[in-house]
PDB file of N, CA and C in Angstrom:
ATOM      1  N   ILE A 649      20.149  34.563  20.436  1.00  0.00           N
ATOM      2  CA  ILE A 649      19.080  33.612  20.107  1.00  0.00           C
ATOM      3  C   ILE A 649      18.235  33.263  21.315  1.00  0.00           C
ATOM      4  N   ARG A 650      18.940  33.033  22.442  1.00  0.00           N
ATOM      5  CA  ARG A 650      18.224  32.646  23.671  1.00  0.00           C
ATOM      6  C   ARG A 650      17.384  33.845  24.241  1.00  0.00           C
ATOM      7  N   GLU A 651      17.862  35.073  24.093  1.00  0.00           N
ATOM      8  CA  GLU A 651      17.088  36.252  24.429  1.00  0.00           C
ATOM      9  C   GLU A 651      15.868  36.289  23.633  1.00  0.00           C
ATOM     10  N   ARG A 652      15.825  36.164  22.355  1.00  0.00           N
ATOM     11  CA  ARG A 652      14.625  36.191  21.565  1.00  0.00           C
ATOM     12  C   ARG A 652      13.670  34.968  21.817  1.00  0.00           C
ATOM     13  N   GLN A 653      14.367  33.816  22.206  1.00  0.00           N
ATOM     14  CA  GLN A 653      13.527  32.676  22.543  1.00  0.00           C
ATOM     15  C   GLN A 653      12.647  32.945  23.783  1.00  0.00           C
ATOM     16  N   ARG A 654      13.387  33.581  24.774  1.00  0.00           N
ATOM     17  CA  ARG A 654      12.723  33.870  26.047  1.00  0.00           C
ATOM     18  C   ARG A 654      11.586  34.926  25.763  1.00  0.00           C
ATOM     19  N   GLU A 655      11.910  35.824  24.930  1.00  0.00           N
ATOM     20  CA  GLU A 655      10.860  36.867  24.576  1.00  0.00           C
ATOM     21  C   GLU A 655       9.594  36.248  23.931  1.00  0.00           C
ATOM     22  N   GLY A 656       9.879  35.310  23.016  1.00  0.00           N
ATOM     23  CA  GLY A 656       8.774  34.534  22.347  1.00  0.00           C
ATOM     24  C   GLY A 656       7.982  33.748  23.308  1.00  0.00           C
ATOM     25  N   ILE A 657       8.655  33.079  24.154  1.00  0.00           N
ATOM     26  CA  ILE A 657       7.951  32.292  25.206  1.00  0.00           C
ATOM     27  C   ILE A 657       7.078  33.155  26.128  1.00  0.00           C
ATOM     28  N   ALA A 658       7.609  34.274  26.531  1.00  0.00           N
ATOM     29  CA  ALA A 658       6.865  35.173  27.424  1.00  0.00           C
ATOM     30  C   ALA A 658       5.620  35.710  26.693  1.00  0.00           C
ATOM     31  N   ILE A 659       5.687  36.026  25.451  1.00  0.00           N
ATOM     32  CA  ILE A 659       4.638  36.451  24.653  1.00  0.00           C
ATOM     33  C   ILE A 659       3.533  35.420  24.570  1.00  0.00           C
ATOM     34  N   ALA A 660       4.068  34.167  24.222  1.00  0.00           N
ATOM     35  CA  ALA A 660       3.130  33.025  24.101  1.00  0.00           C
ATOM     36  C   ALA A 660       2.325  32.773  25.478  1.00  0.00           C
ATOM     37  N   LYS A 661       3.012  32.847  26.634  1.00  0.00           N
ATOM     38  CA  LYS A 661       2.417  32.743  27.901  1.00  0.00           C
ATOM     39  C   LYS A 661       1.386  33.731  28.119  1.00  0.00           C
ATOM     40  N   ARG A 662       1.600  35.111  27.708  1.00  0.00           N
ATOM     41  CA  ARG A 662       0.594  36.102  27.852  1.00  0.00           C
ATOM     42  C   ARG A 662      -0.618  35.856  26.980  1.00  0.00           C
ATOM     43  N   LYS A 663      -0.414  35.297  25.788  1.00  0.00           N
ATOM     44  CA  LYS A 663      -1.493  34.939  24.872  1.00  0.00           C
ATOM     45  C   LYS A 663      -2.290  33.758  25.417  1.00  0.00           C
ATOM     46  N   GLY A 664      -1.726  32.993  26.375  1.00  0.00           N
ATOM     47  CA  GLY A 664      -2.426  31.875  26.848  1.00  0.00           C
ATOM     48  C   GLY A 664      -2.085  30.464  26.120  1.00  0.00           C
ATOM     49  N   VAL A 665      -0.926  30.523  25.378  1.00  0.00           N
ATOM     50  CA  VAL A 665      -0.645  29.331  24.581  1.00  0.00           C
ATOM     51  C   VAL A 665      -0.067  28.283  25.449  1.00  0.00           C
ATOM     52  N   TYR A 666       0.676  28.692  26.538  1.00  0.00           N
ATOM     53  CA  TYR A 666       1.273  27.827  27.450  1.00  0.00           C
ATOM     54  C   TYR A 666       0.350  27.587  28.620  1.00  0.00           C
ATOM     55  N   LYS A 667      -0.585  26.628  28.428  1.00  0.00           N
ATOM     56  CA  LYS A 667      -1.546  26.328  29.563  1.00  0.00           C
ATOM     57  C   LYS A 667      -1.210  25.153  30.364  1.00  0.00           C
ATOM     58  N   GLY A 668      -0.343  24.315  29.960  1.00  0.00           N
ATOM     59  CA  GLY A 668      -0.084  23.058  30.682  1.00  0.00           C
ATOM     60  C   GLY A 668      -0.963  21.968  30.173  1.00  0.00           C
ATOM     61  N   GLY A 669      -0.687  20.773  30.770  1.00  0.00           N
ATOM     62  CA  GLY A 669      -1.417  19.592  30.343  1.00  0.00           C
ATOM     63  C   GLY A 669      -2.851  19.561  30.902  1.00  0.00           C
ATOM     64  N   THR A 670      -3.707  18.686  30.390  1.00  0.00           N
ATOM     65  CA  THR A 670      -5.068  18.428  30.960  1.00  0.00           C
ATOM     66  C   THR A 670      -4.941  17.639  32.181  1.00  0.00           C
ATOM     67  N   ARG A 671      -5.865  17.812  33.158  1.00  0.00           N
ATOM     68  CA  ARG A 671      -5.877  17.006  34.341  1.00  0.00           C
ATOM     69  C   ARG A 671      -6.258  15.555  33.960  1.00  0.00           C
ATOM     70  N   LYS A 672      -5.604  14.617  34.668  1.00  0.00           N
ATOM     71  CA  LYS A 672      -5.819  13.222  34.313  1.00  0.00           C
ATOM     72  C   LYS A 672      -6.955  12.668  35.130  1.00  0.00           C
ATOM     73  N   LEU A 673      -7.211  13.314  36.400  1.00  0.00           N
ATOM     74  CA  LEU A 673      -8.203  12.798  37.301  1.00  0.00           C
ATOM     75  C   LEU A 673      -9.126  13.965  37.813  1.00  0.00           C
ATOM     76  N   LYS A 674     -10.389  13.594  37.907  1.00  0.00           N
ATOM     77  CA  LYS A 674     -11.296  14.492  38.495  1.00  0.00           C
ATOM     78  C   LYS A 674     -11.034  14.726  39.993  1.00  0.00           C
ATOM     79  N   PRO A 675     -11.377  15.780  40.569  1.00  0.00           N
ATOM     80  CA  PRO A 675     -11.127  15.972  42.083  1.00  0.00           C
ATOM     81  C   PRO A 675     -11.703  14.841  42.932  1.00  0.00           C
ATOM     82  N   ASP A 676     -12.828  14.239  42.629  1.00  0.00           N
ATOM     83  CA  ASP A 676     -13.312  13.172  43.429  1.00  0.00           C
ATOM     84  C   ASP A 676     -12.462  11.978  43.289  1.00  0.00           C
ATOM     85  N   GLN A 677     -11.893  11.762  42.069  1.00  0.00           N
ATOM     86  CA  GLN A 677     -10.978  10.660  41.920  1.00  0.00           C
ATOM     87  C   GLN A 677      -9.710  10.821  42.634  1.00  0.00           C
ATOM     88  N   VAL A 678      -9.190  12.010  42.727  1.00  0.00           N
ATOM     89  CA  VAL A 678      -7.943  12.298  43.484  1.00  0.00           C
ATOM     90  C   VAL A 678      -8.203  11.970  44.982  1.00  0.00           C
ATOM     91  N   ILE A 679      -9.411  12.376  45.529  1.00  0.00           N
ATOM     92  CA  ILE A 679      -9.680  12.135  46.982  1.00  0.00           C
ATOM     93  C   ILE A 679      -9.757  10.682  47.189  1.00  0.00           C
ATOM     94  N   ALA A 680     -10.397   9.987  46.215  1.00  0.00           N
ATOM     95  CA  ALA A 680     -10.432   8.469  46.423  1.00  0.00           C
ATOM     96  C   ALA A 680      -9.065   7.828  46.414  1.00  0.00           C
ATOM     97  N   MET A 681      -8.195   8.280  45.532  1.00  0.00           N
ATOM     98  CA  MET A 681      -6.818   7.716  45.439  1.00  0.00           C
ATOM     99  C   MET A 681      -6.095   8.082  46.727  1.00  0.00           C
ATOM    100  N   LEU A 682      -6.270   9.284  47.223  1.00  0.00           N
ATOM    101  CA  LEU A 682      -5.545   9.655  48.489  1.00  0.00           C
ATOM    102  C   LEU A 682      -6.095   8.868  49.687  1.00  0.00           C
ATOM    103  N   ASP A 683      -7.439   8.579  49.665  1.00  0.00           N
ATOM    104  CA  ASP A 683      -8.012   7.715  50.716  1.00  0.00           C
ATOM    105  C   ASP A 683      -7.405   6.316  50.715  1.00  0.00           C
ATOM    106  N   ARG A 684      -7.162   5.823  49.566  1.00  0.00           N
ATOM    107  CA  ARG A 684      -6.622   4.507  49.423  1.00  0.00           C
ATOM    108  C   ARG A 684      -5.178   4.482  50.044  1.00  0.00           C
ATOM    109  N   LEU A 685      -4.475   5.581  49.821  1.00  0.00           N
ATOM    110  CA  LEU A 685      -3.127   5.686  50.459  1.00  0.00           C
ATOM    111  C   LEU A 685      -3.184   5.713  51.990  1.00  0.00           C
ATOM    112  N   VAL A 686      -4.133   6.359  52.474  1.00  0.00           N
ATOM    113  CA  VAL A 686      -4.331   6.517  53.959  1.00  0.00           C
ATOM    114  C   VAL A 686      -4.670   5.022  54.506  1.00  0.00           C
ATOM    115  N   GLN A 687      -5.392   4.267  53.688  1.00  0.00           N
ATOM    116  CA  GLN A 687      -5.794   2.963  54.104  1.00  0.00           C
ATOM    117  C   GLN A 687      -4.599   1.980  54.122  1.00  0.00           C
ATOM    118  N   GLY A 688      -3.456   2.422  53.653  1.00  0.00           N
ATOM    119  CA  GLY A 688      -2.263   1.534  53.673  1.00  0.00           C
ATOM    120  C   GLY A 688      -1.928   0.870  52.307  1.00  0.00           C
ATOM    121  N   VAL A 689      -2.682   1.202  51.289  1.00  0.00           N
ATOM    122  CA  VAL A 689      -2.460   0.736  49.959  1.00  0.00           C
ATOM    123  C   VAL A 689      -1.097   1.273  49.385  1.00  0.00           C
ATOM    124  N   SER A 690      -0.321   0.520  48.729  1.00  0.00           N
ATOM    125  CA  SER A 690       1.060   1.046  48.178  1.00  0.00           C
ATOM    126  C   SER A 690       0.712   2.132  47.230  1.00  0.00           C
ATOM    127  N   LYS A 691       1.647   3.000  47.061  1.00  0.00           N
ATOM    128  CA  LYS A 691       1.509   4.107  45.958  1.00  0.00           C
ATOM    129  C   LYS A 691       1.438   3.529  44.619  1.00  0.00           C
ATOM    130  N   ALA A 692       2.214   2.444  44.286  1.00  0.00           N
ATOM    131  CA  ALA A 692       2.214   1.919  43.028  1.00  0.00           C
ATOM    132  C   ALA A 692       0.830   1.225  42.680  1.00  0.00           C
ATOM    133  N   ARG A 693       0.212   0.575  43.685  1.00  0.00           N
ATOM    134  CA  ARG A 693      -1.093  -0.040  43.453  1.00  0.00           C
ATOM    135  C   ARG A 693      -2.168   1.145  43.399  1.00  0.00           C
ATOM    136  N   ALA A 694      -2.129   2.151  44.183  1.00  0.00           N
ATOM    137  CA  ALA A 694      -3.131   3.206  44.159  1.00  0.00           C
ATOM    138  C   ALA A 694      -3.038   3.860  42.747  1.00  0.00           C
ATOM    139  N   ALA A 695      -1.855   4.088  42.300  1.00  0.00           N
ATOM    140  CA  ALA A 695      -1.695   4.682  41.019  1.00  0.00           C
ATOM    141  C   ALA A 695      -2.329   3.864  39.839  1.00  0.00           C
ATOM    142  N   ARG A 696      -1.964   2.507  39.983  1.00  0.00           N
ATOM    143  CA  ARG A 696      -2.425   1.585  38.965  1.00  0.00           C
ATOM    144  C   ARG A 696      -3.971   1.486  39.022  1.00  0.00           C
ATOM    145  N   GLU A 697      -4.590   1.420  40.166  1.00  0.00           N
ATOM    146  CA  GLU A 697      -6.035   1.425  40.308  1.00  0.00           C
ATOM    147  C   GLU A 697      -6.678   2.767  39.731  1.00  0.00           C
ATOM    148  N   ALA A 698      -6.005   3.876  39.933  1.00  0.00           N
ATOM    149  CA  ALA A 698      -6.517   5.091  39.358  1.00  0.00           C
ATOM    150  C   ALA A 698      -6.252   5.288  37.886  1.00  0.00           C
ATOM    151  N   GLY A 699      -5.380   4.486  37.305  1.00  0.00           N
ATOM    152  CA  GLY A 699      -5.115   4.550  35.882  1.00  0.00           C
ATOM    153  C   GLY A 699      -4.088   5.658  35.567  1.00  0.00           C
ATOM    154  N   VAL A 700      -3.254   5.968  36.500  1.00  0.00           N
ATOM    155  CA  VAL A 700      -2.182   7.003  36.208  1.00  0.00           C
ATOM    156  C   VAL A 700      -0.835   6.442  36.589  1.00  0.00           C
ATOM    157  N   SER A 701       0.204   7.231  36.204  1.00  0.00           N
ATOM    158  CA  SER A 701       1.507   6.773  36.511  1.00  0.00           C
ATOM    159  C   SER A 701       1.892   7.095  37.950  1.00  0.00           C
ATOM    160  N   LYS A 702       2.956   6.577  38.480  1.00  0.00           N
ATOM    161  CA  LYS A 702       3.405   6.927  39.887  1.00  0.00           C
ATOM    162  C   LYS A 702       3.802   8.424  39.879  1.00  0.00           C
ATOM    163  N   ALA A 703       4.448   8.869  38.765  1.00  0.00           N
ATOM    164  CA  ALA A 703       4.808  10.314  38.665  1.00  0.00           C
ATOM    165  C   ALA A 703       3.571  11.205  38.832  1.00  0.00           C
ATOM    166  N   THR A 704       2.516  10.827  38.142  1.00  0.00           N
ATOM    167  CA  THR A 704       1.301  11.671  38.265  1.00  0.00           C
ATOM    168  C   THR A 704       0.748  11.539  39.673  1.00  0.00           C
ATOM    169  N   LEU A 705       0.803  10.393  40.358  1.00  0.00           N
ATOM    170  CA  LEU A 705       0.387  10.371  41.718  1.00  0.00           C
ATOM    171  C   LEU A 705       1.190  11.102  42.623  1.00  0.00           C
ATOM    172  N   TYR A 706       2.558  11.148  42.431  1.00  0.00           N
ATOM    173  CA  TYR A 706       3.400  12.048  43.311  1.00  0.00           C
ATOM    174  C   TYR A 706       3.097  13.497  42.926  1.00  0.00           C
ATOM    175  N   ALA A 707       2.733  13.829  41.809  1.00  0.00           N
ATOM    176  CA  ALA A 707       2.440  15.290  41.534  1.00  0.00           C
ATOM    177  C   ALA A 707       1.087  15.624  42.286  1.00  0.00           C
ATOM    178  N   TYR A 708       0.211  14.758  42.280  1.00  0.00           N
ATOM    179  CA  TYR A 708      -1.071  15.042  43.071  1.00  0.00           C
ATOM    180  C   TYR A 708      -0.735  15.101  44.575  1.00  0.00           C
ATOM    181  N   LEU A 709       0.120  14.336  45.058  1.00  0.00           N
ATOM    182  CA  LEU A 709       0.488  14.343  46.455  1.00  0.00           C
ATOM    183  C   LEU A 709       1.134  15.562  46.900  1.00  0.00           C
ATOM    184  N   LYS A 710       2.047  16.058  45.918  1.00  0.00           N
ATOM    185  CA  LYS A 710       2.686  17.332  46.171  1.00  0.00           C
ATOM    186  C   LYS A 710       1.749  18.465  46.174  1.00  0.00           C
ATOM    187  N   GLU A 711       0.782  18.463  45.194  1.00  0.00           N
ATOM    188  CA  GLU A 711      -0.200  19.506  45.113  1.00  0.00           C
ATOM    189  C   GLU A 711      -1.048  19.510  46.370  1.00  0.00           C
ATOM    190  N   SER A 712      -1.438  18.306  46.811  1.00  0.00           N
ATOM    191  CA  SER A 712      -2.409  18.335  48.010  1.00  0.00           C
ATOM    192  C   SER A 712      -1.696  18.665  49.321  1.00  0.00           C
ATOM    193  N   SER A 713      -0.384  18.442  49.392  1.00  0.00           N
ATOM    194  CA  SER A 713       0.332  18.869  50.611  1.00  0.00           C
ATOM    195  C   SER A 713       0.533  20.405  50.548  1.00  0.00           C
ATOM    196  N   ALA A 714       0.739  20.951  49.376  1.00  0.00           N
ATOM    197  CA  ALA A 714       1.057  22.359  49.249  1.00  0.00           C
ATOM    198  C   ALA A 714      -0.125  23.244  49.433  1.00  0.00           C
ATOM    199  N   GLY A 715      -1.285  22.748  49.059  1.00  0.00           N
ATOM    200  CA  GLY A 715      -2.603  23.517  49.036  1.00  0.00           C
ATOM    201  C   GLY A 715      -3.338  23.439  50.199  1.00  0.00           C
TER     202      GLY A 715
END
């Protein structure tokens, strides 16, 4: 069963069905949020001001440090 499941998922990915979620913030909004963190605003407050969860903020931080 698991083997067939993996095959089905691989086929779906090739077809473009697994695309991931939509972006919550535009690039300029991400930059503004990161600037707030540099200014010393807490992560919780910066996330709240941007209208995203702390988990989303951490995802953007991870993405910005990796890229």
